[in-house]
Short mmCIF file of C-alpha atoms in Angstrom, two decimals:
data_model
loop_
_atom_site.label_atom_id
_atom_site.label_comp_id
_atom_site.label_asym_id
_atom_site.label_seq_id
_atom_site.Cartn_x
_atom_site.Cartn_y
_atom_site.Cartn_z
CA MET M 104 44.68 -19.23 -18.24
CA LEU M 105 47.08 -16.35 -18.54
CA ARG M 106 46.34 -12.67 -19.04
CA ARG M 107 48.74 -9.73 -19.34
CA LEU M 108 47.81 -6.32 -17.98
CA ASN M 109 48.90 -3.26 -19.98
CA GLY M 110 51.64 -1.22 -18.32
CA TRP M 111 52.34 -3.82 -15.65
CA ASN M 112 54.68 -6.79 -15.54
CA SER M 113 51.91 -8.98 -14.22
CA LYS M 114 50.07 -12.23 -14.54
CA CYS M 115 46.35 -12.57 -13.94
CA LEU M 116 45.10 -16.08 -13.23
CA VAL M 117 41.58 -17.31 -12.79
CA ARG M 118 40.45 -15.90 -9.39
CA THR M 119 44.12 -14.86 -8.65
CA CYS M 120 45.84 -11.60 -9.57
CA HIS M 121 49.57 -10.91 -9.09
CA PHE M 122 51.23 -7.69 -10.10
CA ASN M 123 54.69 -6.22 -9.64
CA ALA M 124 55.56 -2.58 -10.32
CA ARG M 125 57.94 -0.07 -8.78
CA ASP M 126 59.09 -2.78 -6.34
CA HIS M 127 55.50 -3.15 -5.07
CA ARG M 128 54.01 -6.66 -4.93
CA SER M 129 50.45 -7.46 -4.07
CA THR M 130 48.20 -10.45 -4.35
CA ASN M 131 44.42 -10.22 -4.53
CA VAL M 132 41.39 -11.94 -5.95
CA LEU M 133 39.67 -10.80 -9.10
CA GLY M 134 37.35 -13.57 -10.14
CA PHE M 135 37.50 -13.14 -13.93
CA SER M 136 35.93 -16.01 -15.84
CA SER M 137 38.31 -18.44 -17.49
CA SER M 138 36.01 -18.47 -20.52
CA SER M 139 36.19 -14.72 -21.09
CA SER M 140 37.34 -13.70 -24.53
CA SER M 141 37.86 -9.97 -23.98
CA SER M 142 41.43 -8.73 -23.94
CA PHE M 143 42.63 -6.91 -20.87
CA SER M 144 45.18 -4.87 -22.76
CA SER M 145 43.22 -1.71 -21.88
CA PHE M 146 42.78 -2.65 -18.23
CA SER M 147 45.14 -0.17 -16.57
CA PHE M 148 45.37 1.38 -13.14
CA SER M 149 46.73 4.72 -12.04
CA SER M 150 48.81 3.23 -9.20
CA PRO M 151 49.46 -0.07 -7.40
CA SER M 152 47.21 1.04 -4.53
CA ALA M 153 44.36 1.84 -6.93
CA HIS M 154 44.81 -1.57 -8.56
CA LYS M 155 44.73 -3.29 -5.19
CA SER M 156 41.62 -1.33 -4.16
CA ARG M 157 39.74 -2.22 -7.35
CA CYS M 158 40.67 -5.88 -7.08
CA ALA M 159 39.50 -5.99 -3.47
CA ALA M 160 36.25 -4.19 -4.31
CA TRP M 161 35.38 -6.67 -7.03
CA ASN M 162 35.94 -9.63 -4.73
CA GLN M 163 34.60 -8.62 -1.32
CA PRO M 164 32.78 -11.42 0.52
CA SER M 165 29.35 -9.83 0.24
CA LEU M 166 29.80 -9.27 -3.51
CA SER M 167 31.76 -12.12 -5.07
CA VAL M 168 32.17 -11.09 -8.68
CA ALA M 169 29.97 -12.62 -11.33
CA SER M 170 31.06 -13.52 -14.85
CA ALA M 171 29.28 -14.30 -18.11
CA ASP M 172 29.84 -17.26 -20.45
CA ARG M 173 31.60 -15.96 -23.52
CA SER M 174 33.45 -17.40 -26.53
CA LYS M 175 36.61 -19.39 -25.77
CA SER M 176 39.97 -17.64 -25.87
CA THR M 177 42.87 -18.89 -27.94
CA ILE M 178 45.53 -20.03 -25.47
CA SER M 179 48.71 -21.86 -26.38
CA PRO M 180 49.36 -25.28 -24.79
CA SER M 181 52.34 -23.94 -22.82
CA GLN M 182 50.23 -21.12 -21.39
CA ARG M 183 47.48 -23.58 -20.51
CA ASN M 184 49.94 -25.85 -18.67
CA GLU M 185 51.49 -22.91 -16.82
CA THR M 186 48.07 -21.62 -15.80
CA THR M 187 46.92 -25.01 -14.59
CA THR M 188 50.05 -25.55 -12.49
CA THR M 189 49.90 -22.12 -10.86
CA ALA M 190 46.18 -22.36 -10.18
CA THR M 191 46.61 -25.76 -8.58
CA ARG M 192 49.26 -24.43 -6.20
CA SER M 193 47.24 -21.37 -5.22
CA SER M 194 44.12 -23.41 -4.50
CA SER M 195 45.56 -26.39 -2.61
CA ASN M 196 43.57 -25.44 0.49
CA SER M 197 40.30 -24.68 -1.34
CA SER M 198 39.98 -27.15 -4.19
CA SER M 199 36.21 -27.26 -3.91
CA SER M 200 35.82 -23.54 -4.69
CA ASN M 201 37.70 -23.90 -7.97
CA THR M 202 35.37 -26.58 -9.25
CA SER M 203 32.31 -24.34 -9.00
CA SER M 204 31.41 -21.93 -11.79
CA SER M 205 31.75 -18.19 -11.23
CA PRO M 206 28.50 -16.28 -10.65
CA HIS M 207 27.07 -13.96 -13.29
CA ARG M 208 27.89 -10.27 -12.92
CA ILE M 209 24.96 -7.87 -12.73
CA VAL M 210 25.25 -4.07 -12.79
CA PHE M 211 22.35 -2.19 -11.18
CA LEU M 212 21.43 1.38 -12.20
CA GLY M 213 18.92 3.45 -10.21
CA THR M 214 18.49 6.63 -8.20
CA PRO M 215 15.28 7.30 -6.14
CA ASP M 216 13.74 5.50 -3.15
CA ALA M 217 11.63 3.26 -5.39
CA ALA M 218 14.77 2.00 -7.14
CA ALA M 219 16.40 1.28 -3.76
CA VAL M 220 13.59 -1.24 -3.16
CA VAL M 221 14.74 -3.17 -6.24
CA LEU M 222 18.39 -3.09 -5.13
CA ARG M 223 17.51 -4.57 -1.73
CA GLU M 224 15.54 -7.42 -3.30
CA LEU M 225 18.26 -8.07 -5.87
CA LEU M 226 20.99 -8.33 -3.22
CA LEU M 227 18.81 -10.61 -1.10
CA GLU M 228 18.23 -12.92 -4.04
CA SER M 229 21.95 -12.79 -4.89
CA ASN M 230 22.89 -14.08 -1.44
CA LYS M 231 20.22 -16.75 -1.78
CA SER M 232 21.55 -17.92 -5.15
CA ILE M 233 25.10 -18.17 -3.79
CA ALA M 234 23.90 -20.14 -0.76
CA GLU M 235 21.92 -22.55 -2.96
CA ASP M 236 24.94 -22.97 -5.20
CA GLU M 237 27.12 -23.92 -2.24
CA ALA M 238 24.46 -26.31 -0.97
CA SER M 239 24.21 -27.99 -4.38
CA GLY M 240 27.96 -28.36 -4.76
CA GLY M 241 28.27 -25.84 -7.57
CA ALA M 242 25.41 -27.15 -9.68
CA TRP M 243 23.31 -23.98 -9.40
CA ARG M 244 23.75 -22.40 -12.84
CA GLU M 245 21.84 -19.12 -12.30
CA LYS M 246 23.82 -17.76 -9.36
CA PHE M 247 24.73 -14.09 -9.70
CA GLN M 248 26.29 -11.17 -7.89
CA VAL M 249 25.67 -7.40 -8.03
CA SER M 250 29.15 -6.32 -9.07
CA ALA M 251 28.51 -2.59 -9.47
CA VAL M 252 25.89 0.02 -8.57
CA VAL M 253 25.43 3.10 -10.77
CA THR M 254 23.43 6.12 -9.61
CA ARG M 255 23.13 9.81 -10.35
CA PRO M 256 25.57 12.22 -8.66
CA SER M 257 24.89 13.70 -5.23
CA LYS M 258 22.75 16.83 -5.08
CA ARG M 259 23.38 19.91 -2.99
CA LYS M 260 20.83 20.58 -0.27
CA THR M 261 20.14 23.56 2.00
CA HIS M 262 21.33 26.25 -0.42
CA GLY M 263 24.30 24.25 -1.68
CA LYS M 264 25.96 23.71 1.69
CA VAL M 265 25.35 19.96 2.10
CA LEU M 266 25.86 17.18 -0.44
CA GLU M 267 23.14 14.56 -0.31
CA GLY M 268 23.65 11.20 -2.00
CA SER M 269 20.89 9.41 -3.87
CA PRO M 270 18.69 6.89 -2.01
CA VAL M 271 20.24 4.05 -4.03
CA ALA M 272 23.76 5.11 -3.01
CA SER M 273 22.65 5.32 0.62
CA VAL M 274 21.13 1.83 0.54
CA ALA M 275 24.20 0.40 -1.20
CA THR M 276 26.43 1.82 1.52
CA GLU M 277 24.04 0.67 4.23
CA LEU M 278 24.18 -2.90 2.89
CA GLY M 279 27.95 -2.89 3.11
CA LEU M 280 28.92 -2.36 -0.52
CA SER M 281 32.32 -0.81 -1.09
CA GLU M 282 32.45 2.75 -2.38
CA ASP M 283 34.79 1.52 -5.12
CA ILE M 284 31.92 -0.25 -6.89
CA ILE M 285 29.39 2.60 -6.52
CA PHE M 286 29.61 4.83 -9.60
CA SER M 287 28.03 8.29 -10.00
CA PRO M 288 28.93 9.56 -13.48
CA GLU M 289 27.58 12.90 -14.62
CA SER M 290 26.70 11.20 -17.89
CA ALA M 291 26.56 7.58 -18.97
CA LYS M 292 28.56 8.71 -22.03
CA ASP M 293 31.61 9.42 -19.85
CA GLU M 294 34.56 7.53 -21.35
CA ASP M 295 36.11 6.63 -18.00
CA PHE M 296 32.79 5.19 -16.83
CA LEU M 297 32.32 3.19 -20.03
CA ARG M 298 35.88 1.86 -19.71
CA GLU M 299 35.15 0.65 -16.19
CA MET M 300 32.00 -1.12 -17.36
CA ARG M 301 33.81 -2.81 -20.25
CA GLN M 302 36.49 -4.07 -17.89
CA LEU M 303 33.85 -5.41 -15.51
CA GLN M 304 32.21 -7.41 -18.35
CA PRO M 305 28.71 -7.77 -16.85
CA SER M 306 26.33 -10.49 -17.97
CA LEU M 307 23.28 -8.26 -17.45
CA CYS M 308 22.46 -4.68 -16.54
CA VAL M 309 19.27 -3.76 -14.66
CA THR M 310 17.85 -0.23 -14.59
CA ALA M 311 15.10 1.16 -12.35
CA ALA M 312 14.38 4.90 -12.54
CA TYR M 313 18.04 5.68 -13.21
CA GLY M 314 17.35 9.11 -14.70
CA ASN M 315 20.13 9.27 -17.31
CA ILE M 316 19.96 8.31 -20.98
CA LEU M 317 22.07 5.23 -21.76
CA PRO M 318 24.07 5.51 -25.01
CA GLN M 319 24.49 2.64 -27.46
CA GLU M 320 28.11 2.26 -26.29
CA PHE M 321 26.79 1.25 -22.87
CA LEU M 322 23.99 -0.98 -24.20
CA ASP M 323 26.56 -2.99 -26.20
CA ILE M 324 28.55 -3.92 -23.07
CA PRO M 325 26.43 -6.52 -21.15
CA THR M 326 26.38 -10.01 -22.64
CA TYR M 327 22.63 -10.54 -22.39
CA GLY M 328 21.56 -6.91 -22.66
CA THR M 329 19.98 -4.35 -20.33
CA VAL M 330 16.48 -4.67 -18.86
CA ASN M 331 14.42 -1.87 -17.37
CA ILE M 332 11.66 -1.91 -14.75
CA HIS M 333 9.17 0.68 -16.03
CA PRO M 334 6.03 1.46 -13.97
CA SER M 335 3.48 1.60 -16.78
CA GLU M 336 1.64 -0.63 -19.21
CA LEU M 337 3.99 -0.19 -22.14
CA PRO M 338 3.66 1.13 -24.80
CA TYR M 339 1.47 3.55 -22.83
CA PHE M 340 3.11 6.30 -20.75
CA ARG M 341 6.65 6.08 -22.05
CA GLY M 342 8.86 8.63 -20.33
CA PRO M 343 10.06 9.87 -16.93
CA ALA M 344 6.72 10.33 -15.10
CA PRO M 345 4.40 7.43 -16.02
CA VAL M 346 2.73 6.89 -12.63
CA GLN M 347 2.08 10.58 -12.03
CA ARG M 348 0.60 11.05 -15.51
CA ALA M 349 -1.64 8.01 -15.13
CA MET M 350 -2.89 9.14 -11.71
CA MET M 351 -3.54 12.68 -12.93
CA ARG M 352 -5.78 11.13 -15.54
CA GLY M 353 -7.68 9.29 -12.80
CA ASP M 354 -6.21 5.81 -13.33
CA ARG M 355 -5.98 3.60 -10.25
CA ASN M 356 -5.35 0.31 -12.05
CA LEU M 357 -1.60 0.60 -12.66
CA CYS M 358 0.95 -1.65 -14.34
CA VAL M 359 4.69 -2.36 -14.21
CA SER M 360 6.64 -3.69 -17.20
CA LEU M 361 9.97 -5.47 -17.53
CA ALA M 362 11.43 -4.66 -20.94
CA PHE M 363 14.76 -4.66 -22.70
CA THR M 364 16.39 -1.25 -23.06
CA VAL M 365 17.05 0.11 -26.54
CA LEU M 366 18.24 3.50 -27.72
CA LYS M 367 14.65 4.72 -28.22
CA MET M 368 13.04 5.61 -24.89
CA ASP M 369 11.07 2.71 -23.31
CA ALA M 370 10.54 1.07 -26.71
CA GLY M 371 12.28 -2.29 -26.15
CA LYS M 372 10.71 -5.74 -26.27
CA ILE M 373 8.55 -6.63 -23.26
CA VAL M 374 9.65 -9.54 -21.07
CA ASP M 375 6.71 -9.48 -18.64
CA GLN M 376 3.99 -7.23 -17.16
CA LYS M 377 2.02 -7.22 -13.91
CA TRP M 378 -0.89 -5.09 -12.70
CA LEU M 379 -1.65 -3.39 -9.38
CA ARG M 380 -4.85 -1.78 -8.08
CA ILE M 381 -4.29 1.10 -5.65
CA GLU M 382 -6.74 2.80 -3.30
CA ASP M 383 -8.49 6.04 -4.20
CA ASN M 384 -6.52 8.16 -1.72
CA GLU M 385 -3.09 6.55 -2.20
CA THR M 386 -0.36 8.90 -3.38
CA SER M 387 2.23 8.45 -6.12
CA ASP M 388 5.14 7.71 -3.78
CA VAL M 389 3.22 4.81 -2.22
CA ALA M 390 2.16 3.57 -5.65
CA LEU M 391 5.74 3.73 -6.97
CA SER M 392 7.07 1.76 -4.00
CA LYS M 393 4.46 -0.96 -4.54
CA LEU M 394 5.04 -1.08 -8.30
CA PHE M 395 8.81 -1.38 -8.02
CA THR M 396 8.42 -4.07 -5.36
CA LEU M 397 6.21 -5.95 -7.79
CA GLY M 398 8.71 -5.22 -10.56
CA SER M 399 11.61 -6.63 -8.52
CA GLU M 400 9.65 -9.85 -7.98
CA MET M 401 9.02 -10.02 -11.72
CA LEU M 402 12.74 -9.43 -12.40
CA ILE M 403 13.85 -12.21 -10.05
CA GLU M 404 11.35 -14.62 -11.61
CA SER M 405 12.78 -13.81 -15.05
CA LEU M 406 16.49 -13.95 -14.10
CA PRO M 407 17.03 -17.63 -15.06
CA LYS M 408 15.90 -16.81 -18.61
CA LEU M 409 17.66 -13.44 -18.70
CA LEU M 410 21.03 -14.85 -17.60
CA THR M 411 20.97 -17.56 -20.26
CA GLY M 412 19.66 -15.44 -23.12
CA ALA M 413 16.47 -17.48 -23.39
CA ALA M 414 14.34 -14.43 -22.57
CA HIS M 415 15.07 -12.86 -25.96
CA GLY M 416 13.04 -15.57 -27.68
CA GLU M 417 10.00 -15.09 -25.43
CA THR M 418 9.56 -11.32 -25.60
CA LYS M 419 6.69 -9.30 -27.06
CA GLU M 420 7.13 -6.41 -29.46
CA GLN M 421 5.56 -3.07 -28.54
CA ASP M 422 2.99 -1.47 -30.81
CA ASP M 423 4.44 1.97 -31.48
CA GLY M 424 1.11 3.07 -32.90
CA ASN M 425 -0.42 2.93 -29.41
CA ALA M 426 2.49 4.61 -27.66
CA THR M 427 1.81 7.61 -25.42
CA HIS M 428 4.31 9.90 -23.73
CA ALA M 429 4.64 10.78 -20.02
CA PRO M 430 6.78 13.96 -20.01
CA LYS M 431 8.59 15.45 -17.03
CA LEU M 432 6.52 17.28 -14.45
CA SER M 433 6.57 21.06 -14.22
CA LYS M 434 6.06 23.21 -11.16
CA SER M 435 3.13 25.04 -12.71
CA GLU M 436 1.14 21.81 -12.96
CA GLY M 437 0.79 21.77 -9.18
CA VAL M 438 -1.32 24.97 -9.13
CA LEU M 439 -4.96 23.92 -8.80
CA GLN M 440 -7.72 25.92 -10.49
CA PRO M 441 -11.01 25.28 -8.65
CA TYR M 442 -12.93 27.31 -11.26
CA GLY M 443 -11.85 25.01 -14.07
CA MET M 444 -11.22 21.72 -12.26
CA THR M 445 -13.68 19.47 -10.44
CA ALA M 446 -12.95 18.16 -6.96
CA ARG M 447 -12.06 14.79 -8.49
CA GLN M 448 -9.53 16.37 -10.84
CA CYS M 449 -8.01 18.39 -8.01
CA HIS M 450 -7.77 15.29 -5.83
CA ASP M 451 -6.18 13.19 -8.59
CA THR M 452 -3.61 15.91 -9.20
CA ASN M 453 -2.82 16.17 -5.49
CA CYS M 454 -2.30 12.39 -5.20
CA ALA M 455 -0.07 12.34 -8.28
CA LEU M 456 2.12 15.36 -7.42
CA ASN M 457 2.39 14.93 -3.64
CA VAL M 458 6.18 14.44 -3.70
CA TRP M 459 7.05 17.10 -6.28
CA PRO M 460 6.02 19.77 -7.02
CA GLY M 461 3.11 19.45 -4.59
CA THR M 462 -0.24 21.18 -5.09
CA SER M 463 -1.42 24.63 -4.08
CA ILE M 464 -4.27 27.11 -4.48
CA LYS M 465 -3.92 30.88 -4.64
CA PHE M 466 -6.37 32.42 -2.19
CA LYS M 467 -7.57 35.94 -1.41
CA CYS M 468 -8.19 36.21 2.32
CA LEU M 469 -10.43 38.83 3.97
CA THR M 470 -10.00 39.11 7.73
CA PRO M 471 -12.18 41.45 9.86
CA VAL M 472 -10.24 43.90 12.01
CA ASN M 473 -12.08 45.62 14.90
CA VAL M 474 -11.11 49.25 15.60
CA LYS M 475 -11.51 50.19 19.26
CA LYS M 476 -11.52 53.78 20.65
CA LYS M 477 -11.11 55.04 24.20
CA GLY M 478 -13.90 57.01 25.93
CA LYS M 479 -14.84 58.50 29.37
CA VAL M 480 -17.57 56.84 31.30
CA ALA M 481 -18.96 58.56 34.45
CA GLY M 482 -19.14 56.32 37.47
CA ALA M 483 -20.93 56.58 40.83
CA GLY M 484 -20.02 59.55 43.00
CA ALA M 485 -18.87 61.59 40.02
CA ALA M 486 -15.78 59.36 39.79
CA GLU M 487 -14.57 58.90 36.24
CA THR M 488 -13.00 55.65 35.02
CA GLU M 489 -11.42 55.07 31.68
CA SER M 490 -12.66 52.13 29.60
CA GLU M 491 -12.54 50.96 26.03
CA SER M 492 -15.79 51.06 24.16
CA GLU M 493 -16.26 49.33 20.84
CA LEU M 494 -17.78 51.78 18.44
CA GLY M 495 -18.70 49.12 15.87
CA GLU M 496 -16.30 50.38 13.28
CA GLU M 497 -14.95 47.38 11.34
CA ASN M 498 -12.35 47.13 8.57
CA MET M 499 -11.43 44.18 6.38
CA LYS M 500 -7.79 43.26 6.00
CA GLU M 501 -7.08 41.76 2.59
CA ASP M 502 -4.09 39.69 1.65
CA THR M 503 -3.27 37.18 -1.07
CA PHE M 504 -1.09 34.08 -0.69
CA VAL M 505 -0.42 30.66 -2.18
CA MET M 506 -1.56 27.91 0.16
CA LYS M 507 -0.07 24.44 -0.25
CA ILE M 508 -2.62 21.69 0.31
CA SER M 509 -2.34 17.95 0.94
CA GLU M 510 -4.27 14.97 2.32
CA THR M 511 -7.22 15.61 0.05
CA SER M 512 -10.32 13.59 -0.84
CA VAL M 513 -13.62 14.13 -2.61
CA GLU M 514 -16.54 14.99 -0.32
CA GLU M 515 -19.69 13.48 -1.79
CA SER M 516 -22.19 15.07 0.59
CA ILE M 517 -23.01 18.74 0.01
CA GLU M 518 -24.69 18.76 3.43
CA GLU M 519 -21.24 19.21 4.96
CA TRP M 520 -21.17 22.75 3.56
CA ASP M 521 -22.59 25.35 5.96
CA SER M 522 -24.75 27.44 3.64
CA GLU M 523 -25.91 29.66 6.52
CA LYS M 524 -22.37 30.84 7.09
CA MET M 525 -21.45 31.25 3.42
CA PRO M 526 -23.18 30.57 0.09
CA MET M 527 -21.88 27.53 -1.80
CA GLU M 528 -20.12 29.29 -4.66
CA VAL M 529 -17.23 28.00 -6.74
CA GLY M 530 -13.90 29.13 -5.30
CA ARG M 531 -15.16 29.58 -1.72
CA ALA M 532 -13.52 27.74 1.20
CA GLN M 533 -14.65 27.12 4.77
CA MET M 534 -14.40 24.62 7.60
CA TYR M 535 -16.52 21.49 7.86
CA LYS M 536 -19.66 21.73 9.97
CA GLY M 537 -19.24 21.07 13.67
CA ARG M 538 -16.91 22.35 16.34
CA LYS M 539 -14.73 19.23 16.27
CA SER M 540 -14.01 19.41 12.57
CA VAL M 541 -10.40 20.05 11.56
CA ASP M 542 -10.64 19.81 7.75
CA MET M 543 -11.47 22.43 5.15
CA LEU M 544 -13.84 22.31 2.19
CA VAL M 545 -13.19 24.03 -1.15
CA VAL M 546 -15.96 24.43 -3.73
CA CYS M 547 -14.67 23.37 -7.16
CA ALA M 548 -16.14 23.35 -10.66
CA GLU M 549 -19.62 21.88 -11.07
CA LYS M 550 -20.13 22.68 -7.36
CA THR M 551 -18.15 19.66 -6.20
CA LEU M 552 -16.46 19.66 -2.79
CA LEU M 553 -12.76 19.01 -2.15
CA ARG M 554 -11.77 18.06 1.39
CA VAL M 555 -8.37 19.37 2.51
CA GLY M 556 -6.75 17.86 5.60
CA ARG M 557 -3.46 19.77 5.69
CA ILE M 558 -2.31 23.22 4.57
CA GLN M 559 0.91 25.23 4.59
CA LEU M 560 1.33 28.99 4.25
CA PRO M 561 4.49 30.59 2.82
CA GLY M 562 7.29 30.44 5.38
CA LYS M 563 5.21 28.44 7.85
CA LYS M 564 5.07 24.83 8.93
CA PRO M 565 2.30 22.50 7.75
CA MET M 566 -0.84 22.75 9.89
CA GLN M 567 -4.44 21.65 10.07
CA PRO M 568 -6.94 24.07 8.51
CA ARG M 569 -8.57 24.53 11.93
CA ALA M 570 -5.37 26.15 13.23
CA PHE M 571 -5.46 28.67 10.36
CA PHE M 572 -9.08 29.71 10.96
CA ASN M 573 -8.54 29.88 14.73
CA GLY M 574 -5.77 32.40 14.12
CA ARG M 575 -7.93 34.46 11.77
CA LYS M 576 -11.36 34.75 13.33
CA GLY M 577 -14.06 35.41 10.79
CA ALA M 578 -11.72 35.14 7.80
CA THR M 579 -13.11 34.21 4.39
CA LEU M 580 -11.11 32.48 1.66
CA THR M 581 -11.81 32.81 -2.03
CA ALA M 582 -9.70 31.17 -4.72
CA GLU M 583 -8.25 33.46 -7.34
CA GLY M 584 -8.28 32.80 -11.04
CA ALA M 585 -12.02 33.05 -11.66
CA PRO M 586 -12.93 32.82 -15.36
CA LEU M 587 -13.66 36.12 -17.08
CA GLU M 588 -17.31 36.92 -17.60
CA VAL M 589 -17.53 38.54 -21.00
CA GLU M 590 -20.72 40.29 -22.11
CA PHE M 591 -21.19 40.65 -25.86
CA ASN M 592 -23.00 43.64 -27.32
CA PRO M 593 -25.54 42.39 -29.93
CA GLU M 594 -25.17 45.54 -32.04
CA ILE M 595 -21.41 45.08 -32.29
CA LEU M 596 -21.83 41.41 -33.16
CA SER M 597 -24.29 42.37 -35.92
CA LYS M 598 -21.83 44.87 -37.39
CA ILE M 599 -19.04 42.26 -37.35
CA ALA M 600 -21.30 39.77 -39.14
CA LYS M 601 -22.20 42.33 -41.84
CA ALA M 602 -18.52 43.15 -42.35
CA ASP M 603 -17.71 39.46 -42.77
CA VAL M 604 -20.44 39.05 -45.36
CA GLY M 605 -19.13 42.11 -47.20
CA ARG M 606 -15.67 40.48 -47.37
CA GLY M 607 -17.19 37.28 -48.70
CA ILE M 608 -16.89 35.31 -45.48
CA ASN M 609 -19.75 32.90 -44.90
CA LEU M 610 -19.82 31.73 -41.28
CA ASN M 611 -22.64 29.25 -42.02
#
């Protein structure tokens, strides 16, 4: 099989690439499928070194390149004979490797820690499929390789001074993947990025919390389509924050779906779904890790059907009439309102938003301040000594701050509230009973109690509530944002009613 590369006087054979330009000659392995029908006329490189680097990246030992079965190319008999002769010479020492079929190419797209879990499992299964193929003498038809990793660009940390790569990029590097096959486009619509993907010719693309919208130009590239691991029971909670929205609503029976990606967000046909029950105090980051682990298992189980196209005939359409949306989170949603939210609602919100934006309560703090004055006290033998006498004058220092809270739970027993120290009123906060207690109680709507195990003041490190109250002896905390108590004057209401009747307005 013979291919010509645009701009280069070169010949590309199956699993062998020779090129010659500007008196540079290099030989490397590419691993393109002999059954590929796509023309490589647009496959160009900026320099011989860049060409050599890309060829090496696509054929490194840990990532032998996969290829998809496509329609047969039209090759003249002379080209076929020339290709066969050259390939036979180049593979005289490894004839067995030429008889085996090339593995399928898979492109993985993801960004956060949860997506890195999927990448690890996918690479592990890839190595397993290659090993089983070698053991079976090339009869393993579903072998595959992760030929490229796509993630969002690095973010600046610590006031823009340090660039921090995504967790998926970090894991890919940790597992020994070449930087040449790790892509971080600003947008999936980038023409250079799309050109790279077309040249790679993947059989399948897998997305897991990638974070960028994929255009139709990208979705048309993989042979068998693009599948997405979405942590919700589709069609419910379509969007970027499905787990957080479900947990804020109080759901603990969660679901992960494997579905094909279409242009409309999370609306593709469903390949499979699995459910997971989480504990009452588990947070969203833990739930996401478990769901994506379950999703990666579901993906690997479905790969034999996905890599042959059989999965398309076994999918289930989504009912758009039941679809709900899970929009992006906002920082304001992390501000708890004890006057309008029960302890259960506050706890669910804290579990859902523990990673970002976190949860907080705005408190007004009153701290007693003792004022001491100096006086003269006569001693024995008319000797005078100076001492400090407390005159009982006491002031209250008032300050207001936003306190971040975490490690919450719902306290069922109201006996834990010390009513002798402070009346149990909505918005009040105090320590648990007992000297050994380290947690704080906050009275929420309907006189429910929220336990808080960790707090953080502005500019301070996280601490136990006990440390805060030890530093402010006798301090009292009251949440701000109490609902307005409006008193209506009956005479005014009567006048308004008469005016409405006069204008012909009947409120009955």
